[in-house]
Amino acid sequence: MELDPLLLSRLQFAFVVSFHAIFPVFSIGLASYLAVLNGLFYRTGNPAWERLAVFWAKVFAVVFAMGVVSGIVMSFQFGTNWSNFSFAASNFLGPLLSYEVVTAFFLEATFLGVLLFGRKRVPQGVHLFASIMVALGTFISAFWILAANSWMQTPVGTELIDGRFHVTSWSEAIFNPSFPYRFAHMVLASFLTGGFVVAGVSAWYLLIGRDVEANRKAFSMCLWLLLVLAPTQAVVGDFHGLNTLEHQPTKVAAMEGNWETQTHTPLLLFAWPDKEAQENLVEFGIPGLASLILTHDIAGEVPGLSEVPPSEQPPVWLVFWSFRLMVALGVAMIAVALAGLWLRVKGRLYDQRGFLQLMRLMSVSPFLAVLAGWFVTEVGRAPWLVYGVMDQAEALTPSLSGWMALTTLVGYIAVYAVVFWAGFYYLTRVVRQGMLPDLEPHDDEVERPARPLSAAHVPFEDAANQPGRS
């Protein structure tokens, strides 16, 4: 049986990056939340903030570890499955990945131990500083990774000479046209992910009546965050879409299911794209709305997939429906945030059991939205690996066979299944255990008691009354 190494390598990378993506997007948001909690405890001394910080630090440790493990495996694939690309892009991607390790990973590793194990061993101010440094490290890591990925989407600042990319401008290559929008979009997605997960867990604790004071604080804080960030993400997403229309019009055409370049383009709510027929077999939409959204003019022109040959078109069906899933989840997030505001005004935010159950369910929505967004970004770029310059077939390892790719794919699926099960099992145990009761005062908060006197130092009349003495 003939196996296609290109298809299997694409499936393998898609599986690994999908597994990996859910952990950094959570850890970035959670690291910032921990910094806020530690700051509030440092400022107020309220033990509720400390209990929340200790609990979510346990969750962060597991999520961070799983992200590191899955990320290492993902980077290996550049050498095993995509060696032509690694060779061609080494002048640019090599330094960027090194910068990520030196500036971000080392920073996180240095202060992570203090954050997780130094609460009672260092002064509060040092512990707070460590939590801020860990949060900063996650942002720096995201900066370099998204700079590299954005360059693959909008390659500038480099020149392809004899099969290798040579950097002509580091500033242009790093701060490429799509980078600001992608970075902002991902950071907001990380905050939304952390907010919805914390809100969902807090809602569950409120339903069962555990540590009500602390979880009310966490629940309220997260809903204020979601009320601001969910609509903001929609605005940033609109700007991101306009940027994509400018630099990757074929991807936008696939997102909209639009085959022919036209004005008054409808926004398709439902369609069944058929790449072979180069048309939608079934479609239902709102006339002119896609033109209005994408060009801010109801008569604006939207490019069609027919502008490029079928061999340069992405898998339209997957891009089309992934985009709609992402948008639908974004709308649901905004609706939930507004519902929380209405309940807050009515004074029923903490006792409306239906809403608390809804927040539990919504805790998985940001992960689904992130995966859908990554599918749109990466699958929509196909067949290009470096957009418009190097396609996926050119980037593949020449000696890679179909059976080799299949073997590693099956191996990764098996290993990751075990890793995910173990991580999920431990996280479940942590959540079920809940928060610790009021913790012991910090070493720099309490005056140490005087050392007890030995019998030799006790006055005679007191020593005579000591238990066990005649």
mmCIF file of C-alpha atoms in Angstrom, residues 178 181-182 185 235-245 248 251-252 377:
data_model
loop_
_atom_site.group_PDB
_atom_site.id
_atom_site.type_symbol
_atom_site.label_atom_id
_atom_site.label_comp_id
_atom_site.label_asym_id
_atom_site.label_seq_id
_atom_site.Cartn_x
_atom_site.Cartn_y
_atom_site.Cartn_z
ATOM 1 C CA SER A 178 0.529 40.174 10.404
ATOM 2 C CA TYR A 181 -2.665 41.368 15.015
ATOM 3 C CA ARG A 182 -1.750 37.745 15.690
ATOM 4 C CA HIS A 185 -5.354 38.082 19.192
ATOM 5 C CA VAL A 235 -12.739 44.058 17.520
ATOM 6 C CA VAL A 236 -9.165 42.770 17.320
ATOM 7 C CA GLY A 237 -10.410 39.829 15.251
ATOM 8 C CA ASP A 238 -11.985 42.248 12.784
ATOM 9 C CA PHE A 239 -8.678 44.081 12.332
ATOM 10 C CA HIS A 240 -6.929 40.733 11.989
ATOM 11 C CA GLY A 241 -9.384 39.758 9.259
ATOM 12 C CA LEU A 242 -8.759 42.982 7.345
ATOM 13 C CA ASN A 243 -5.019 42.341 7.536
ATOM 14 C CA THR A 244 -5.525 38.792 6.278
ATOM 15 C CA LEU A 245 -7.637 40.078 3.391
ATOM 16 C CA GLN A 248 -3.726 36.356 2.226
ATOM 17 C CA LYS A 251 -7.476 32.320 2.945
ATOM 18 C CA VAL A 252 -10.257 34.884 3.405
ATOM 19 C CA THR A 377 -4.686 30.059 10.340
#
